[in-house]
Short mmCIF file of C-alpha atoms and ligand atoms in Angstrom, two decimals:
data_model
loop_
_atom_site.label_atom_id
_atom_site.label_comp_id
_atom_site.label_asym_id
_atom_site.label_seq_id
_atom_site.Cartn_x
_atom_site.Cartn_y
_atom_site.Cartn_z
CA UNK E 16 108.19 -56.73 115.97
CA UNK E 17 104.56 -58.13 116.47
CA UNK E 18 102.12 -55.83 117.61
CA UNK E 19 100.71 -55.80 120.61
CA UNK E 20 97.65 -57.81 121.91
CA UNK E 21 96.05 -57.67 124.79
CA UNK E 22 92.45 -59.78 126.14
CA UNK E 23 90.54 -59.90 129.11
CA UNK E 24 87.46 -61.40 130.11
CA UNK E 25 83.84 -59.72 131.06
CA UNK E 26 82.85 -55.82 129.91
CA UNK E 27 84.95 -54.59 133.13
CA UNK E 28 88.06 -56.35 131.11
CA UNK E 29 87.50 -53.23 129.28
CA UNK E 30 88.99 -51.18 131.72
CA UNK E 31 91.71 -53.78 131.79
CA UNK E 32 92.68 -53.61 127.97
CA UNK E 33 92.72 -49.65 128.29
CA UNK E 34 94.99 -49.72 130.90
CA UNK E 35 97.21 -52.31 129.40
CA UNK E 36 97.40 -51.32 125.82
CA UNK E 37 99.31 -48.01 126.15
CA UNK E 38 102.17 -49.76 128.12
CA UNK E 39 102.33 -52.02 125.34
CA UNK E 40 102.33 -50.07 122.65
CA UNK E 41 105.02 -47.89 124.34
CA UNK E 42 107.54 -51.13 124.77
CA UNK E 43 106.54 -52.52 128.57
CA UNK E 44 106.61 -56.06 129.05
CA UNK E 45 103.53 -58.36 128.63
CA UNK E 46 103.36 -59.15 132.29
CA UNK E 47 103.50 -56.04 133.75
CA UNK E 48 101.02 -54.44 131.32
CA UNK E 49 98.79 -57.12 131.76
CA UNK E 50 99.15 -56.71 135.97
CA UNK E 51 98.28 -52.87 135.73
CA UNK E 52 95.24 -53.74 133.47
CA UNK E 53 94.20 -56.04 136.14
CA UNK E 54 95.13 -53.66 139.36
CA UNK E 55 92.71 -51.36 137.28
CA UNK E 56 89.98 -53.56 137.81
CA UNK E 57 90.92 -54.37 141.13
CA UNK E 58 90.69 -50.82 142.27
CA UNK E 59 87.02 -50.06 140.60
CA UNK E 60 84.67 -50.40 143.19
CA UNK E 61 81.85 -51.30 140.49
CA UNK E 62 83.15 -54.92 140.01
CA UNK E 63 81.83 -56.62 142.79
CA UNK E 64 83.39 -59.60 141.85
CA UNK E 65 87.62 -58.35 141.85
CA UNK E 66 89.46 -56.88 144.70
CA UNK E 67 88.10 -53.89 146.49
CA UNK E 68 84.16 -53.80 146.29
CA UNK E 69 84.19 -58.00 145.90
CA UNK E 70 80.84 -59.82 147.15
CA UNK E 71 82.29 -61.69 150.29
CA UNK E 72 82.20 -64.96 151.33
CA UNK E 73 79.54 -66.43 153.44
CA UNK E 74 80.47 -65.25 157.06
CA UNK E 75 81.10 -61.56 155.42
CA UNK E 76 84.57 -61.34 154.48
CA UNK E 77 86.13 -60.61 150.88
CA UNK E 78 88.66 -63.07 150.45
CA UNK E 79 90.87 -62.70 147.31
CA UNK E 80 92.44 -65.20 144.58
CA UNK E 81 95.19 -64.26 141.96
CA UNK E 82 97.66 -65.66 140.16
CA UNK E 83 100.43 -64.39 137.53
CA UNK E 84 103.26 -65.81 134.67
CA UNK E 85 105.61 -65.05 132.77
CA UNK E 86 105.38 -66.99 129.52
CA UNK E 87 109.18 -66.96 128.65
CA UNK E 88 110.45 -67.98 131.86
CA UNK E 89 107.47 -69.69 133.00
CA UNK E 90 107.88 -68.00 136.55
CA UNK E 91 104.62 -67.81 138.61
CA UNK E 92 103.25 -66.71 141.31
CA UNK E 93 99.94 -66.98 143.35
CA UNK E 94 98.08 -66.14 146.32
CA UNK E 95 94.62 -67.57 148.17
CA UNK E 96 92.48 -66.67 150.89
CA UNK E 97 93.92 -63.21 150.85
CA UNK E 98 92.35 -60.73 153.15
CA UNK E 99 92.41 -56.93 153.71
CA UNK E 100 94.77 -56.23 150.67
CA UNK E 101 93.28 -55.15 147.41
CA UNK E 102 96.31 -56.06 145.27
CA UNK E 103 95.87 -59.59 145.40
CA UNK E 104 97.71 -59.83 141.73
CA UNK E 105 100.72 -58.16 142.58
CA UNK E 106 101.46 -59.90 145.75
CA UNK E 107 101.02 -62.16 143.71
CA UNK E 108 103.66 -61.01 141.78
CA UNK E 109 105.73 -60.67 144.51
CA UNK E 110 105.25 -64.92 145.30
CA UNK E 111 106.88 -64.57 141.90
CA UNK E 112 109.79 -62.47 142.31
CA UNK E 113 110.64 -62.42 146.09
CA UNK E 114 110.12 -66.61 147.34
CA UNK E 115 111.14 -69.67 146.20
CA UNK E 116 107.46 -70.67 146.08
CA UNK E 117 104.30 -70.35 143.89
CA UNK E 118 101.00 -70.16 146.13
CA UNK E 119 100.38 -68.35 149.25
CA UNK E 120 97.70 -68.45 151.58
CA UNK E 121 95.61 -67.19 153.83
CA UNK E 122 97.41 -65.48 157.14
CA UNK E 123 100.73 -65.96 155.56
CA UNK E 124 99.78 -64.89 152.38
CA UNK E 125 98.30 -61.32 154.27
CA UNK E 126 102.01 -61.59 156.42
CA UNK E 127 104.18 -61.92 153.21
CA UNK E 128 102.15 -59.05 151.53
CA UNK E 129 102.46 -56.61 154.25
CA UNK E 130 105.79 -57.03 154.45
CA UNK E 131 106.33 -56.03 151.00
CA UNK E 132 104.24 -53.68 152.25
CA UNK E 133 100.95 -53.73 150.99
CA UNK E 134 98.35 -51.65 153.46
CA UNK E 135 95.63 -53.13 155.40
CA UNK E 136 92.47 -51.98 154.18
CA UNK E 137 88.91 -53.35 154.73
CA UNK E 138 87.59 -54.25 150.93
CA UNK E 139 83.87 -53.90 151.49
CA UNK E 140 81.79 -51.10 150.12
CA UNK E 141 78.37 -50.22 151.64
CA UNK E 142 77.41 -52.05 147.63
CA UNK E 143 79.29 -55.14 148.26
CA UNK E 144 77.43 -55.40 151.54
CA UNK E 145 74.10 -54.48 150.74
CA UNK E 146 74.49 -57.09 147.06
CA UNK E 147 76.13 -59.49 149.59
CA UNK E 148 72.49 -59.16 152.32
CA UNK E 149 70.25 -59.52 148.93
CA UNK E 150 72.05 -62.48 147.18
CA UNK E 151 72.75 -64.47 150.31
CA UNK E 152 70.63 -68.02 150.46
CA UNK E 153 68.21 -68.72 152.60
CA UNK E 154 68.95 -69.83 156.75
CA UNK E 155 70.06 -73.11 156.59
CA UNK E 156 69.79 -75.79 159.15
CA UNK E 157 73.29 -76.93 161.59
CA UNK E 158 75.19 -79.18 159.22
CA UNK E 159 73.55 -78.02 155.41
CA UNK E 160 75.77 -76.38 152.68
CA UNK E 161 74.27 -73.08 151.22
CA UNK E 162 73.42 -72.97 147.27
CA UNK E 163 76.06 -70.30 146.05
CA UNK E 164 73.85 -67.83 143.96
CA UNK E 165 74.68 -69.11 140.23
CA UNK E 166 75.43 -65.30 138.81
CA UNK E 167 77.67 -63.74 142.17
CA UNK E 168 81.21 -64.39 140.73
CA UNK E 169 83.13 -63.16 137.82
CA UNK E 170 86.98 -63.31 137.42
CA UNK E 171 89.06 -60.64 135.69
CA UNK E 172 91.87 -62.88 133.31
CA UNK E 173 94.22 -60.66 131.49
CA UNK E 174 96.42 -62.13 129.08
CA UNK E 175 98.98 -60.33 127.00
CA UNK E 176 102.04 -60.04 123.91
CA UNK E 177 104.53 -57.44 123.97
CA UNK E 178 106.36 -56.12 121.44
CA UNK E 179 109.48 -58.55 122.58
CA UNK E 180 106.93 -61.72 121.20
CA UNK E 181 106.53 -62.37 125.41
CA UNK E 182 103.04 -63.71 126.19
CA UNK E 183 102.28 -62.49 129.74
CA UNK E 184 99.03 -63.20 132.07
CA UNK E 185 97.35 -62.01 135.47
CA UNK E 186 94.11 -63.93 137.03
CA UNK E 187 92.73 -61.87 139.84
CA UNK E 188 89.01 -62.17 141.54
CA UNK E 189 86.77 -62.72 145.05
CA UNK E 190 85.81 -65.86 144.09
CA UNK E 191 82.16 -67.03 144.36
CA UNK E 192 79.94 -64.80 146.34
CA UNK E 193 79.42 -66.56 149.62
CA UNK E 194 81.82 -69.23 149.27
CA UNK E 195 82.58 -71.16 152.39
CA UNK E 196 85.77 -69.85 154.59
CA UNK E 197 88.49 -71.45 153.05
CA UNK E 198 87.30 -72.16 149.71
CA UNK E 199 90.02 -71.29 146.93
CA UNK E 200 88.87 -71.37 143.25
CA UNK E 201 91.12 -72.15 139.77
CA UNK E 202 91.66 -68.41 139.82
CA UNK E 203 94.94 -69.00 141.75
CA UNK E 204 95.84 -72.03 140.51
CA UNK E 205 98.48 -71.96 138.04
CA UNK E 206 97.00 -74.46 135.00
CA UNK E 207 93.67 -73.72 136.35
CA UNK E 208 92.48 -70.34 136.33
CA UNK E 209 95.87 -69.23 134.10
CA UNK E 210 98.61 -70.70 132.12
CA UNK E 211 100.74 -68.92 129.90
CA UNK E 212 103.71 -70.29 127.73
CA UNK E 213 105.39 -68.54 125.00
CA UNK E 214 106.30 -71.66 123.06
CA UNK E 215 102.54 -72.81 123.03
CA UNK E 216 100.09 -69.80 123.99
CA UNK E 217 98.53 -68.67 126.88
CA UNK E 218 94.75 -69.06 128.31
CA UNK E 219 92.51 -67.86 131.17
CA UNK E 220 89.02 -69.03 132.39
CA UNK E 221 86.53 -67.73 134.29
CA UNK E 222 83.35 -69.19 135.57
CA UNK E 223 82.59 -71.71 138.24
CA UNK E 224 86.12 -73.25 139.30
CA UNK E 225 85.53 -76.18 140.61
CA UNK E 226 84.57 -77.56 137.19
CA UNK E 227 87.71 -75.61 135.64
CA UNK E 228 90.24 -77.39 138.26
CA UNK E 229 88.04 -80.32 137.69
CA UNK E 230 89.46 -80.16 133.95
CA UNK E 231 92.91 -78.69 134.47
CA UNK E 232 91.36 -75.81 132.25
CA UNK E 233 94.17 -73.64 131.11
CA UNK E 234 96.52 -75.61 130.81
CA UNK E 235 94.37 -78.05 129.13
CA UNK E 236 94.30 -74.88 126.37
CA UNK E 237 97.49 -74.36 126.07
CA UNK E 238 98.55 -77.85 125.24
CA UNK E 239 95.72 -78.27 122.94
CA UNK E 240 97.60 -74.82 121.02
CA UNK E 241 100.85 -76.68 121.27
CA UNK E 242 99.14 -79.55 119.72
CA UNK E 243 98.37 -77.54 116.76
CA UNK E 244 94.68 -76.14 117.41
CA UNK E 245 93.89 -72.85 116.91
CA UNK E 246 93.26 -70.40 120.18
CA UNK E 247 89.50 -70.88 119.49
CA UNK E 248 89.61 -74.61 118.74
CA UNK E 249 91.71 -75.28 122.11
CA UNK E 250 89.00 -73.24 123.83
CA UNK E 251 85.85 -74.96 122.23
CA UNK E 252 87.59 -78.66 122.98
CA UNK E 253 88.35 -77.31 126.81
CA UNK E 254 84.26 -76.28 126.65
CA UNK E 255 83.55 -79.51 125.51
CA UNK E 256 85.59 -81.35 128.22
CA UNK E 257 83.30 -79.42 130.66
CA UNK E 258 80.51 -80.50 128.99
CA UNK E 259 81.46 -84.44 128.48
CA UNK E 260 82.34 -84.10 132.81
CA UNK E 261 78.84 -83.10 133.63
CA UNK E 262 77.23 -85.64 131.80
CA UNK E 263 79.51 -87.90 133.27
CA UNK E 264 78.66 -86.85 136.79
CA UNK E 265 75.21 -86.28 135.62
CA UNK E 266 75.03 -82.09 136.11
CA UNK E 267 73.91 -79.60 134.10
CA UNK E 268 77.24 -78.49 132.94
CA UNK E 269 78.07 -75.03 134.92
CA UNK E 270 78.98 -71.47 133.90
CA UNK E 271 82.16 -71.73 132.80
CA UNK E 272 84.26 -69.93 129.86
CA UNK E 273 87.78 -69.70 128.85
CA UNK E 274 90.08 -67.52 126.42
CA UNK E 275 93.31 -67.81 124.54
CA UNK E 276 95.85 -66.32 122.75
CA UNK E 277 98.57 -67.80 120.58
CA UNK E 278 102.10 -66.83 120.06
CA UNK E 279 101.28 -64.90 117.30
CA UNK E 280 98.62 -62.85 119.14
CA UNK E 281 95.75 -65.00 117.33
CA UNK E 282 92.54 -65.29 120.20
CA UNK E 283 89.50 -67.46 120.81
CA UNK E 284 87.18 -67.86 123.51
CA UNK E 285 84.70 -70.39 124.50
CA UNK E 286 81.85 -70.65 127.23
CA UNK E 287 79.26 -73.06 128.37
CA UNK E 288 75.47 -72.41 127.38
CA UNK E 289 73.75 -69.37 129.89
CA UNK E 290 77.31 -68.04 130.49
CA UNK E 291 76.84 -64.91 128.01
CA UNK E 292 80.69 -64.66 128.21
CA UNK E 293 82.12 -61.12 126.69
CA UNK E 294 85.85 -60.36 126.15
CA UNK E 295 87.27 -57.05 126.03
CA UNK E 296 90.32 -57.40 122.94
CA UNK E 297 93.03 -54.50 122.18
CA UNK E 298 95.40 -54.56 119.28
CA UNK E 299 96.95 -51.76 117.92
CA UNK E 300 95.38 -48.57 119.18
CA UNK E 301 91.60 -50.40 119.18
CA UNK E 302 89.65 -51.88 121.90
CA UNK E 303 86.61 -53.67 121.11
CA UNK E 304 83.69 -56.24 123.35
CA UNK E 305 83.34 -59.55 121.40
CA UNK E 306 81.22 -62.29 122.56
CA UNK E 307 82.34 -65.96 122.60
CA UNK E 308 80.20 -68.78 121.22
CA UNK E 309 78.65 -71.06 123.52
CA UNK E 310 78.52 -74.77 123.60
CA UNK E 311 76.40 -77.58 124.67
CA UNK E 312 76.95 -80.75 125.79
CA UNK E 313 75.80 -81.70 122.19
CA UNK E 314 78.42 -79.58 120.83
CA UNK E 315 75.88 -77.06 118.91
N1 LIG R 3 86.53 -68.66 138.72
C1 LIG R 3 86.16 -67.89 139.88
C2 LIG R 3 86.10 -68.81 141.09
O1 LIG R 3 85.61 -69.92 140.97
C3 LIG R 3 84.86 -67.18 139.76
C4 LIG R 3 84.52 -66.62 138.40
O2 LIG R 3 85.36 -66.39 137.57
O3 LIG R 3 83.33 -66.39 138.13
O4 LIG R 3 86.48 -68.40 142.13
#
């Protein structure tokens, strides 16, 4: 019986991996362990970048991304553009269990939940607001783009191994502060933001996802596991690929970090340089903050 693991990303993943490692230990699945770890986050209105409390998006709503799978069955599930419903991972879920689909968005996304009923609820806090008034860019003229502030965004990735050997994931967040209506991140996006696949591993990212779908970032990872490389090698090559794409499309490579687990409950994590990426990690009755290396486009 292996024992269990459990990792999520940022210091609020804390709160994540405390919530998740009980219902571990005492025999719960990976997936739903790692769900309640994430609704934890969700529901604390301190992380202004998850569920209720999230910066919004630039006309002033929250508007919430999540995805979830099952690493032995490979079921998944994911929503986008979710409004007015905190528990954007478990409707998630829900995609999972209750359609034939995998994404949800928008309107239908809000219909489906409240039909599995999920209440309506506005997700700003007088915080969120007031952070959302001081962060947002400058007037722009008819026609310009704003700059999305480069630190308003953060993405709560729990991924998880039960008892049974079952790897298990949730990706849940608001996305970049001020986004434009209608933008959806890799946080939703099954290979993107989340992959999970008992036979190879499981990963999560977090950062700016444009350059993460740009990559295919998870499951990227996970193949680079099933290739052989170790959870911390797949995540340093999947670094590296973010790297090589900026200088490619001649960018400063963006914030961006990503972290893995193998079958056997063996982690690694990765982030580009300025990203400061910390990971919360539980394993038997321990929880502890690590932080990951980070790499530059020269590969130091
Ligand atoms: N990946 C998220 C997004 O692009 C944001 C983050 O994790 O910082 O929506």
């Amino acid at each position: 019986m292996p024992d269990p693991v459990v990792i999520a990303t940022w210091p609020f993943g804390e709160t994540a991996v405390k919530t998740s490692l009980p219902l571990l230990s005492k025999g719960q699945p990976s997936l739903a362990a790692a769900l309640a770890g994430a609704q934890a986050v969700e529901d604390d209105p301190r992380v202004n970048s998850v569920g209720y409390g999230g910066i919004p998006n630039a006309i002033g709503t929250v508007s919430l991304d999540a995805c979830v799978m099952d690493g032995k069955t490979l079921a998944c599930g994911g929503v986008a553009g979710l409004e007015n419903i905190r528990h954007a991972a478990a409707v998630a879920r829900m995609v999972m269990e209750k359609t034939p689909h995998i994404l949800l968005v928008g309107a239908g996304a809000q219909q489906f939940a409240m039909k599995q009923g999920f209440p309506l609820e506005s997700l700003l806090t007088p915080e969120s607001l007031t952070e959302w008034e001081k962060t947002k860019p400058a007037k722009k003229k008819r026609g310009e783009i704003s700059v999305i502030p480069p630190d308003s965004h953060d993405t709560v990735t729990v991924l998880a191994l039960d008892q049974k050997g079952n790897l298990g994931g949730v990706c849940t967040t608001s996305g970049l502060a001020h986004k434009l209506p209608g933008r959806v991140g890799d946080s939703p996006l099954i290979g993107s933001g989340l992959y999970v696949d008992n036979t190879a591993g499981a990963a999560g990212a977090t950062g700016v996802g444009e350059e993460i779908i740009r990559i295919g970032g998870s499951f990227f990872v996970v193949e680079q596991m099933r290739a052989g490389k170790s959870p911390q090698e797949a995540c340093e090559l999947a670094v590296k690929r973010v790297n090589s794409t900026a200088v490619r499309r001649g960018v400063h490579p963006a914030r961006v970090a990503f972290l893995a687990m193998d079958p056997k409950g063996q982690i690694g994590a990765a982030c580009t340089v300025g990203t400061n990426f910390q990971y919360a990690v539980g394993k038997g009755a321990k929880s502890e903050l690590l932080k990951a290396p980070e790499l530059g486009p020269e590969g130091k």
